[in-house]
Amino acid sequence: MKIYACTEGRSGQVDAVSLEMIAAARSLARDGDDVIAFFAGSAAADAAGKFGTADRLVAAIAPEADIVVAGTYARQLCDVIAAEGAGIVVVPYSANGLDVASSVAARLDWPLVSYVEKIARDGQSLSVVAQLYGGKVLADCSVPLPAVLMVNPGAFAEATATPLSPDRIDTIDIAELVAASRVRPISIDLPDFSDVDLKAAERIVCVGRGIGDEASIDLARDLAALLGAEIAGSRPVVDNGWLPKLRQVGKSGQKVKPKLYMALGVSGAPEHLEGMGQSDMIIAVNTDPKAPIFNVAHYGATCDLFELMSSLSERLQPSDT
Amino acid sequence: MNILVILRMVPDAAGELLLTGDGLGIDREWLDFQLNDFDDHALEDAILLKEATGAKVTVIAIGEGTNRILQMAAARGADEVIALPCEEDELLSSRDLAATVVDLARARSADLVVCGVQSSEDLFGQLAPYVGAMLDWPHISGTNRIEASGGGLHVTQERGAGVSVTYEVVLPAVLGVQTATKAPRYVSGSKLREASKTPIGRGERQASSFTLSASIEGLRIPEETGSAQQLGEDAENVAERIVAILESNGIGRR
Ligand SMILES: Cc1cc2nc3c(=O)[nH]c(=O)nc-3n(C[C@H](O)[C@H](O)[C@H](O)COP(=O)(O)OP(=O)(O)OC[C@H]3O[C@@H](n4cnc5c(N)ncnc54)[C@H](O)[C@@H]3O)c2cc1C
C-alpha cells in the first residue's frame, strides 16, 4: 500500500510538521508498503535532505511558485494518487492542510477524519482517536480504507531528517497547473521581529480572553516587566486588537519555548497548546479547574487572575533597600 | 455579486460536556447553543462586501436556535434569511452539510460562499474546502481580510508564525473565514426588534453525496493528565508559592 505524507515548506525550507507527517505515515506502514512524501512548491531539491524516513519524494515543482495554493496542491496530489494508487493520505492540520484534506477527500470520495491524535492500523481499516469540541471530547473512530487523515501538529514526534538519494525523488512540473489556477498569490507578508521576537524570549506572560478587556492588559504588562518577561496573548486577545499580531502564541501565531510561560486566563485550546506546549516551565492560572491548559502546565492555580496579578506584582516589587 | 453565508449553531463547549448514554454523542439537553464563532466573522465579511459592492447577501442557518440568529443576521444587513432543518441531537457534520450548500449555491447562482474556517463539530472535515472541491471553485480557508477588487477578490490568509499571503481570487469562490476584515458589528436592540419581523425562509437538506465515511465508535472525555502541580485557589497563597518556585529555579524577579 502507498501511504502519502503531505509536506509543506517555502523557500527551500521544509516545515517541521512535514517530518511529523512522515513519522505518522511511517508508523502505519507494514512490510512492502511505501511511504511517499508529497511536496508542492518551488525548491524541493534544496530541501530534499529533509524528507526524513520517507521511501520516496514526489515533488510537484513550479519554479516561480514559492507558495502553491491549496487547491492546486490538492488537485496534483489527486492526480498522483489516481495514477499510482494510495491507501492512506496524512495531511497536517495547518493553514494549507485545512483546505487540502477535505478537498482531497471530496475529490476522491474517501472518508476523512480531522484533528487526529492517534492512529492504529487494523487490517483494511484504521482506528483513529480525534478531538472534538476543541479537545474537550475524544472520538474513537473507525475509518475504512482508503482514507485521508488530518493530523494535529505535535501528535507524532518528528521523523529524522535523513537525506533521500536522487533516484528516490520524482519531480513533476506543475507550472501549467499553477498558471491555470483561479487563485494567485500576489504578496507575502513576512513578520518583522525587530520589535519583539517571542521565539527568542526566555520568559513570557501570556494573557487569554479571561483578561476581559484591553485596559487590563496593562496590569499584565506591569507583571511581565517585573518578571523581565515579554507579554503575549492568545488569539482572541490579538483578534480584539488588544495586542499586536506578533505577540500571538499558537498555531497561527508564534511557536515559543521559553524557560517560563505564565498563562493567565487561557483555556488551552489545541491551537494554543501547539505554540507553547514545549515551554520549560508552564504556570497556568484559570478559574476553571477543568481547563485543558492544566494538562500541559507544570503548576496550576484556580484563583482569579486579577487577584493573582495583584498579589504577585506586590511580591515582585523591587525593595527600596 | 450573490453571496451565500452559512451559519451553524453549535453547542457552547465552554462548560462541562456530558456524554449521552450510548456514548455516541454529547448530551445536549442542558447545553446552550451559540453561533459558531468563525461563522459570525464570515457573516461580517459578507456584510462588509455588500457595503462595498452592493452585493446581495443570503444567509442560511442550521442548528438549534437558528431563528434568533437569522434575525440578528437580518439586523446586520442580510437581504434574505433561510433556516435549514436539523435533527435534534445531530452532530453538524460539514461532510453531510456540503451537498446542501452546493445545491443552494447552484440554485441561487451564488458567486461567493462564505462560512467559518471550521466548527467545533468538524470531526469529518471542513465545510469550505468540501464545497469548493464539489463545485470545482477555488477555495481558501483561514482568511483574515477580504476585499473586492475589480470583478474578483483580494483575500489574505494566515499561514502561521506571523506569515500571511494575499491572493487574487477569481469568482465564483468559497472562503473559510478565520477573522473578519473588521470585528463583527454590534446591533442595537431597536434594529433587532425591527428585524424580528423579517420572514424566515425554510430550506431543504440534501442527502450526503459521499459513499464511504468514517464512523464514531464512541466518545470519551479525555482523562486529565493531572500533570500540573496544583497551587490552590487562594491568590495570596498562590503568589507566595509562585515566587518561591521561580526563585528556586533561578527565574525570580528582574
Ligand atoms: C486555524 C486556527 C488557528 C488558531 N490559532 C490560534 C493561535 O495561534 N493562538 C491561539 O491562542 N488560538 C488560536 N486559535 C483559537 C483557539 O481555537 C481558541 O479559540 C483560543 O486559543 C481560545 O483563547 P483563550 O484561551 O484566550 O479563550 P477562551 O477559550 O475563551 O478561554 C478563556 C479562559 O479564561 C478563564 N477565565 C475567565 N475569567 C478568568 C479569571 N478572572 N481568572 C482566571 N481565569 C479566567 C476561563 O475559565 C477560560 O478557560 C486558532 C483556531 C483555529 C481554528
XYZ file of C-alpha atoms and ligand atoms in Angstrom:
628
model
C 0.000 0.000 0.000
C 1.162 3.536 -0.697
C 0.922 5.945 2.195
C 1.258 9.611 1.334
C 2.558 12.168 3.793
C 1.694 15.738 2.788
C 4.618 18.041 3.458
C 4.915 21.813 3.331
C 7.543 24.497 3.223
C 8.760 27.581 1.444
C 11.965 28.964 0.045
C 13.870 25.695 0.266
C 12.758 25.099 3.860
C 10.559 22.239 4.959
C 8.219 22.931 7.883
C 8.792 20.780 10.961
C 5.233 19.477 10.703
C 6.240 17.715 7.463
C 8.578 15.435 9.373
C 5.751 14.710 11.802
C 3.516 13.645 8.891
C 6.258 11.375 7.565
C 6.537 9.833 11.038
C 2.741 9.357 11.144
C 2.795 7.673 7.725
C 5.782 5.525 8.713
C 4.007 4.353 11.871
C 1.231 2.939 9.661
C 3.493 1.214 7.134
C 3.824 -2.565 7.037
C 6.396 -4.624 5.120
C 6.126 -3.856 1.425
C 4.325 -0.524 1.950
C 5.733 2.680 0.529
C 5.830 5.919 2.484
C 5.779 8.735 -0.054
C 6.329 12.359 0.874
C 4.394 14.760 -1.361
C 5.653 18.312 -1.743
C 4.440 21.179 -3.915
C 6.484 24.321 -4.317
C 9.461 25.830 -5.998
C 12.509 24.441 -4.294
C 12.098 20.861 -3.120
C 15.522 19.884 -4.443
C 17.193 22.223 -1.920
C 15.114 20.606 0.770
C 15.460 17.011 -0.400
C 17.752 16.230 2.506
C 14.911 16.917 4.877
C 12.277 14.387 3.944
C 13.151 12.097 6.787
C 12.430 8.444 6.600
C 10.180 8.586 3.540
C 10.880 5.932 0.894
C 10.279 8.410 -1.890
C 9.582 12.052 -2.532
C 7.118 13.216 -5.163
C 7.973 16.862 -5.730
C 5.463 18.889 -7.741
C 7.529 21.854 -8.850
C 6.657 25.212 -10.353
C 9.855 27.271 -10.372
C 8.123 30.602 -9.658
C 5.687 29.331 -7.053
C 7.109 29.783 -3.575
C 3.548 29.234 -2.352
C 1.419 26.710 -4.183
C -2.221 27.333 -3.310
C -4.062 24.511 -1.582
C -6.480 23.895 -4.463
C -3.600 23.249 -6.861
C -1.752 21.173 -4.260
C -4.845 19.003 -3.721
C -5.547 18.635 -7.433
C -1.995 17.492 -8.188
C -1.965 15.097 -5.261
C -5.241 13.562 -6.501
C -3.718 13.136 -9.964
C -0.692 11.355 -8.497
C -2.953 9.106 -6.425
C -5.127 8.354 -9.464
C -2.003 7.291 -11.363
C -0.244 5.360 -8.601
C -2.973 4.383 -6.148
C -2.834 5.012 -2.402
C -4.334 3.657 0.769
C -3.808 6.483 3.251
C -3.056 10.193 2.978
C -1.922 12.108 6.062
C -2.254 15.877 5.965
C -1.126 18.296 8.672
C -3.700 20.483 10.456
C -2.177 23.678 9.081
C -3.464 26.622 7.023
C -2.738 24.662 3.845
C -3.842 21.327 5.301
C -7.231 22.727 6.313
C -8.003 23.193 2.619
C -6.126 20.187 1.255
C -7.610 17.434 3.470
C -11.318 17.983 2.726
C -10.580 18.850 -0.876
C -8.746 15.552 -1.482
C -11.427 13.599 0.431
C -14.174 15.219 -1.653
C -12.395 14.722 -4.985
C -11.590 11.059 -4.274
C -14.798 10.329 -2.326
C -12.731 8.967 0.560
C -13.505 9.213 4.266
C -11.715 11.895 6.269
C -11.121 12.349 9.970
C -9.802 15.691 11.254
C -7.863 16.710 14.378
C -6.340 13.241 14.665
C -4.239 12.486 17.733
C -3.629 8.719 17.377
C -3.881 6.169 14.582
C -3.705 2.368 14.644
C -3.889 0.200 11.563
C -6.140 -2.754 11.771
C -6.365 -4.824 8.549
C -8.286 -2.828 5.975
C -9.381 -0.128 8.367
C -7.909 2.309 10.854
C -8.783 3.017 14.461
C -8.349 6.710 14.983
C -8.594 8.942 18.034
C -9.567 12.503 17.131
C -10.502 15.644 19.020
C -13.949 17.217 19.056
C -15.185 20.419 20.693
C -11.760 21.984 20.807
C -10.220 18.980 22.566
C -12.849 18.653 25.311
C -14.046 15.335 23.873
C -12.148 12.498 22.209
C -13.780 10.471 19.451
C -12.764 6.856 18.771
C -13.398 6.434 15.069
C -13.391 3.518 12.695
C -12.114 4.520 9.276
C -12.415 2.275 6.216
C -9.501 2.488 3.772
C -8.575 4.254 1.601
C -8.818 7.364 3.736
C -7.497 10.854 4.438
C -6.435 11.894 7.938
C -5.790 15.458 9.049
C -3.318 15.100 11.893
C -2.725 17.586 14.717
C 0.780 19.014 14.904
C 2.542 17.505 17.912
C 0.663 14.190 17.732
C 3.735 12.472 16.241
C 7.380 13.144 17.009
C 9.331 14.416 14.005
C 10.968 11.769 11.807
C 14.731 12.038 11.493
C 15.766 14.268 8.619
C 17.787 11.760 6.591
C 18.740 12.683 3.021
C 16.997 10.978 0.094
C 19.125 9.830 -2.802
C 18.182 11.475 -6.145
C 16.852 8.204 -7.583
C 14.141 8.260 -4.940
C 12.882 11.697 -5.964
C 10.262 12.073 -8.709
C 9.754 15.564 -9.993
C 6.564 16.697 -11.711
C 6.342 20.026 -13.496
C 3.187 21.809 -12.309
C 3.953 25.241 -13.780
C 0.952 24.976 -16.107
C -1.398 23.870 -13.355
C -0.218 26.765 -11.180
C -0.701 29.232 -14.031
C -4.245 27.955 -14.649
C -5.288 28.402 -11.019
C -8.051 30.871 -10.272
C -6.206 31.779 -7.065
C -2.921 33.635 -7.460
C -0.668 34.745 -4.604
C 0.076 38.451 -5.058
C 2.020 39.271 -1.909
C 3.596 37.605 1.099
C 3.852 39.467 4.390
C 6.725 38.248 6.498
C 6.958 39.196 10.171
C 9.383 41.879 11.256
C 10.863 40.627 14.506
C 12.786 43.811 15.274
C 10.118 44.917 17.765
C 9.672 41.582 19.509
C 10.706 38.017 18.791
C 8.767 35.795 21.149
C 10.672 32.777 19.882
C 13.805 34.184 21.495
C 12.125 35.243 24.761
C 13.155 33.375 27.898
C 10.119 34.439 29.886
C 6.607 35.052 28.613
C 3.445 36.194 30.369
C 0.528 35.261 28.131
C -2.975 36.619 28.642
C -6.079 34.909 27.315
C -9.666 36.015 26.880
C -10.046 35.736 30.655
C -8.278 39.117 30.910
C -11.626 40.609 29.920
C -10.727 43.929 28.336
C -7.965 45.988 26.805
C -7.387 48.172 29.863
C -6.483 45.118 31.960
C -3.635 44.239 29.603
C -1.629 46.994 31.310
C -1.784 45.083 34.597
C -0.328 42.033 32.870
C 2.277 44.244 31.197
C 3.360 45.534 34.612
C 3.649 41.984 35.907
C 5.651 40.960 32.838
C 8.022 43.885 33.368
C 8.632 42.798 36.961
C 9.476 39.306 35.716
C 11.625 40.564 32.837
C 9.150 38.789 30.561
C 7.600 39.567 27.202
C 3.843 39.955 27.104
C 1.932 37.692 24.729
C -1.685 36.834 24.010
C -3.971 34.092 22.809
C -5.805 34.532 19.552
C -8.977 36.267 20.864
C -6.820 38.848 22.657
C -4.988 39.632 19.419
C -8.158 39.462 17.305
C -9.687 42.042 19.633
C -6.772 44.317 18.858
C -5.527 44.348 22.466
C -2.060 43.111 21.470
C -0.243 43.126 18.111
C -0.238 40.005 15.956
C 3.449 39.299 16.561
C 2.573 38.711 20.201
C 0.136 35.896 19.432
C 1.200 32.435 20.551
C -0.177 29.335 18.872
C -0.973 27.724 15.577
C -1.382 30.928 13.607
C 0.938 32.865 15.887
C 4.429 32.118 17.165
C 5.790 28.799 18.424
C 7.683 29.552 21.622
C 9.793 27.585 24.073
C 10.708 29.920 26.931
C 12.095 28.959 30.328
C 8.931 30.384 31.901
C 5.467 30.597 30.342
C 2.807 32.074 32.575
C -0.686 31.621 31.092
C -3.329 33.877 32.648
C -6.960 33.208 31.665
C -6.005 30.958 28.751
C -8.191 27.845 28.320
C -5.573 25.801 26.474
C -7.268 25.054 23.140
C -5.212 22.676 20.942
C -4.317 25.581 18.645
C -2.841 27.469 21.593
C -1.005 24.460 23.027
C 0.605 23.931 19.624
C 2.522 27.153 20.159
C 3.679 26.790 23.774
C 3.352 23.173 24.909
C 7.128 22.698 24.790
C 7.938 25.513 27.251
C 10.308 24.514 30.048
C 8.042 25.677 32.871
C 4.356 26.444 32.415
C 2.388 28.118 35.183
C -1.341 28.341 34.400
C -3.920 30.417 36.233
C -7.534 29.706 35.368
C -10.694 29.695 37.468
C -11.960 26.601 35.625
C -10.296 23.525 37.185
C -11.121 21.556 34.016
C -9.375 23.969 31.647
C -7.187 21.877 29.282
C -4.229 24.206 29.922
C -3.760 22.305 33.206
C -2.950 19.169 31.196
C 0.264 20.716 29.922
C 1.050 23.054 32.822
C 3.677 22.174 35.393
C 1.983 24.339 38.014
C -1.663 25.333 38.077
C -3.783 27.666 40.186
C -7.549 28.063 40.107
C -7.677 31.576 41.533
C -8.875 34.769 39.884
C -6.155 36.060 37.590
C -6.625 39.679 38.676
C -6.161 38.818 42.337
C -3.123 36.752 41.414
C -1.577 39.518 39.292
C -2.017 41.999 42.094
C -0.550 39.710 44.817
C 2.286 38.597 42.611
C 3.191 42.107 41.442
C 3.286 43.257 45.056
C 5.713 40.475 45.970
C 7.915 41.084 42.962
C 8.292 44.848 43.516
C 11.939 45.746 43.951
C 12.575 46.534 47.611
C 13.720 50.087 48.482
C 16.813 48.943 50.285
C -22.479 39.640 -6.633
C -24.586 36.954 -4.908
C -23.126 35.947 -1.554
C -24.262 32.883 0.375
C -23.319 32.801 4.061
C -23.598 29.589 6.048
C -24.170 29.879 9.795
C -24.010 26.899 12.142
C -25.362 26.784 15.690
C -23.066 24.678 17.845
C -23.188 23.641 21.496
C -21.430 26.030 23.829
C -18.474 23.845 24.770
C -17.113 26.276 27.359
C -18.807 24.471 30.261
C -18.807 20.831 31.218
C -19.783 18.410 28.452
C -21.586 15.177 29.324
C -21.931 12.187 27.029
C -25.184 10.511 26.041
C -25.960 7.071 27.497
C -24.835 5.260 24.334
C -21.551 7.176 24.365
C -22.007 8.252 20.747
C -22.938 11.882 21.284
C -22.922 14.697 23.802
C -25.927 15.304 25.978
C -27.435 18.479 24.504
C -30.397 18.830 26.795
C -28.895 21.422 29.117
C -26.433 22.948 26.704
C -26.736 26.422 25.275
C -26.391 26.671 21.530
C -24.468 29.535 20.055
C -23.399 30.746 16.664
C -20.107 29.176 15.613
C -17.626 31.983 16.366
C -15.933 31.814 12.961
C -19.327 31.970 11.180
C -20.021 35.259 12.934
C -16.857 36.583 11.287
C -17.937 35.122 7.937
C -21.241 36.985 8.209
C -19.399 40.212 8.953
C -17.168 39.839 5.906
C -20.225 39.217 3.724
C -21.934 42.366 5.019
C -18.729 44.391 4.510
C -18.615 43.152 0.902
C -22.258 44.108 0.467
C -21.476 47.606 1.708
C -18.514 47.864 -0.662
C -20.112 46.393 -3.788
C -23.887 46.328 -3.369
C -23.847 42.520 -3.305
C -26.914 40.552 -2.279
C -26.377 38.545 0.914
C -28.400 35.387 1.570
C -27.852 33.780 4.953
C -28.539 30.089 5.533
C -28.519 28.799 9.094
C -28.687 25.344 10.640
C -28.821 24.039 14.193
C -30.757 24.756 17.345
C -31.865 28.378 17.765
C -31.471 29.461 14.139
C -34.432 31.893 14.147
C -32.777 34.205 16.641
C -29.513 34.122 14.720
C -31.199 34.735 11.374
C -32.976 37.768 12.816
C -29.622 39.025 14.033
C -28.209 38.485 10.523
C -31.101 40.456 9.030
C -30.486 43.254 11.534
C -26.858 43.342 10.413
C -27.863 43.720 6.768
C -28.646 40.283 5.275
C -31.142 40.530 2.414
C -32.677 37.088 2.776
C -32.553 34.548 5.589
C -33.274 30.827 5.384
C -33.345 28.104 8.053
C -32.363 24.514 7.303
C -33.985 21.650 9.214
C -31.850 19.780 11.704
C -32.323 16.640 13.758
C -32.337 17.075 17.492
C -29.004 15.833 18.884
C -27.406 16.000 15.443
C -23.670 16.488 15.248
C -23.432 19.062 12.462
C -21.027 17.376 10.103
C -19.691 19.592 7.342
C -19.266 16.453 5.272
C -23.038 15.954 5.331
C -23.910 19.629 5.039
C -21.728 20.198 1.975
C -24.203 18.652 -0.520
C -26.949 21.004 0.681
C -24.693 24.042 0.408
C -23.581 23.007 -3.082
C -27.215 22.655 -4.108
C -28.122 26.081 -2.696
C -25.100 27.730 -4.288
C -26.162 26.411 -7.682
C -29.878 27.135 -7.238
C -29.184 30.706 -6.174
C -26.419 31.374 -8.711
C -24.033 32.298 -5.909
C -20.738 33.959 -6.805
C -19.312 33.536 -3.338
C -19.952 31.134 -0.464
C -18.561 32.179 2.922
C -18.535 30.237 6.173
C -16.324 29.952 9.240
C -12.976 28.211 8.763
C -14.193 25.342 10.963
C -16.662 24.487 13.681
C -16.127 22.581 16.902
C -18.083 19.655 15.339
C -15.964 19.368 12.176
C -14.735 15.873 13.031
C -15.107 14.639 9.464
C -13.718 17.660 7.607
C -14.355 21.352 6.994
C -17.146 22.989 5.027
C -15.356 25.498 2.754
C -12.953 23.031 1.071
C -15.689 20.385 0.686
C -17.977 22.864 -1.040
C -15.115 24.306 -3.104
C -13.983 20.895 -4.333
C -17.526 19.683 -5.052
C -18.311 22.816 -7.092
C -14.786 22.893 -8.523
C -14.493 26.501 -7.350
C -11.355 27.988 -5.827
C -11.408 27.902 -2.013
C -9.262 29.457 0.683
C -9.527 28.866 4.417
C -8.074 30.776 7.344
C -8.812 34.193 5.856
C -8.446 37.381 7.860
C -9.079 40.005 5.187
C -11.384 40.025 2.158
C -11.674 42.940 -0.242
C -13.479 43.361 -3.542
C -11.072 44.083 -6.363
C -12.245 44.505 -9.935
C -14.577 41.617 -10.593
C -12.846 39.367 -8.060
C -11.459 39.457 -4.569
C -8.228 40.055 -2.723
C -8.106 37.588 0.148
C -5.497 37.398 2.893
C -4.794 34.084 4.590
C -2.831 33.491 7.791
C -0.154 30.864 7.302
C 1.200 30.845 10.871
C 4.316 32.277 12.538
C 3.247 35.785 11.512
C 3.347 34.993 7.776
C 0.320 35.957 5.710
C -0.315 35.684 1.996
C -2.672 37.771 -0.087
C -4.292 36.102 -3.090
C -6.206 37.368 -6.064
C -9.253 35.140 -6.364
C -11.442 34.801 -9.424
C -15.143 34.338 -8.655
C -17.052 32.117 -8.099
C -15.223 31.031 -4.953
C -15.627 29.638 -1.442
C -13.964 31.165 1.624
C -13.466 29.776 5.131
C -13.156 32.829 7.347
C -10.934 32.843 10.407
C -11.212 36.513 11.381
C -13.342 39.149 9.668
C -11.725 42.149 7.994
C -13.291 44.234 10.802
C -14.633 42.941 14.124
C -18.274 41.740 13.908
C -20.557 44.740 14.424
C -22.854 45.308 17.357
C -26.564 45.530 16.566
C -28.834 47.681 18.650
C -31.969 46.355 20.347
C -34.187 48.517 18.146
C -32.653 47.100 14.971
C -33.091 43.591 16.327
C -36.730 44.279 17.158
C -37.299 45.593 13.661
C -35.540 42.580 12.120
C -37.700 40.196 14.142
C -40.394 40.845 11.508
C -38.133 39.543 8.705
C -39.688 36.440 7.156
C -37.520 33.363 7.629
C -37.488 31.039 4.640
C -37.301 27.263 5.036
C -34.725 25.303 3.060
C -34.358 21.602 2.393
C -31.483 19.281 3.227
C -29.852 17.088 0.604
C -28.510 13.659 1.469
C -24.727 13.456 1.742
C -23.159 12.742 -1.609
C -20.311 10.654 -0.206
C -20.376 6.877 -0.379
C -17.865 5.918 2.324
C -17.437 7.644 5.647
C -15.652 7.173 8.913
C -17.874 6.489 11.910
C -17.771 7.277 15.602
C -17.378 4.153 17.722
C -17.507 6.022 20.975
C -16.833 9.380 22.578
C -14.907 9.963 25.782
C -13.938 12.871 27.939
C -10.134 12.940 27.939
C -8.549 11.913 31.153
C -6.952 14.794 32.911
C -3.297 14.007 32.838
C -3.035 15.850 36.103
C 0.492 16.847 35.241
C 0.033 20.257 36.840
C 1.033 20.563 40.463
C -1.909 22.459 41.972
C -1.034 25.624 43.837
C -4.582 26.192 45.113
C -7.237 28.840 44.766
C -6.171 31.468 47.256
C -4.395 34.206 45.298
C -2.161 35.361 48.153
C -1.017 31.865 48.835
C -0.545 31.075 45.147
C 1.531 34.228 44.641
C 3.791 33.303 47.503
C 4.295 29.803 46.139
C 4.956 31.080 42.614
C 7.652 33.446 43.890
C 9.305 30.550 45.735
C 9.127 28.299 42.642
C 10.601 30.997 40.405
C 13.403 31.720 42.837
C 14.319 28.087 43.304
C 14.508 27.763 39.510
C 16.637 30.858 39.121
C 13.890 32.837 37.412
C 12.936 35.293 40.108
C 12.225 38.976 39.635
C 14.359 41.047 37.333
C -6.984 27.570 12.352
C -6.974 28.110 13.755
C -5.854 28.722 14.237
C -5.824 29.203 15.553
N -4.678 29.779 16.008
C -4.600 30.151 17.298
C -3.398 30.711 17.851
O -2.398 30.901 17.150
N -3.381 31.040 19.154
C -4.474 30.861 19.982
O -4.367 31.179 21.179
N -5.623 30.380 19.496
C -5.712 30.031 18.174
N -6.900 29.568 17.701
C -8.118 29.708 18.541
C -8.285 28.614 19.563
O -9.026 27.563 18.998
C -9.074 29.153 20.808
O -10.275 29.737 20.374
C -8.288 30.191 21.611
O -6.973 29.724 21.886
C -9.008 30.482 22.916
O -8.351 31.551 23.550
P -8.453 31.758 25.134
O -7.960 30.546 25.819
O -7.800 33.052 25.444
O -10.011 31.990 25.344
P -11.116 31.076 25.982
O -11.104 29.722 25.380
O -12.370 31.864 25.944
O -10.625 30.903 27.495
C -10.650 31.909 28.454
C -10.311 31.247 29.783
O -10.186 32.235 30.791
C -10.664 31.693 32.004
N -11.025 32.840 32.860
C -12.032 33.733 32.667
N -12.004 34.666 33.623
C -10.965 34.362 34.448
C -10.429 34.971 35.622
N -10.940 36.103 36.130
N -9.365 34.399 36.210
C -8.815 33.255 35.708
N -9.293 32.651 34.599
C -10.348 33.201 33.976
C -11.848 30.829 31.606
O -12.096 29.816 32.570
C -11.370 30.252 30.268
O -10.761 28.985 30.441
C -6.962 29.093 16.377
C -8.105 28.484 15.879
C -8.119 27.996 14.577
C -9.358 27.339 14.083
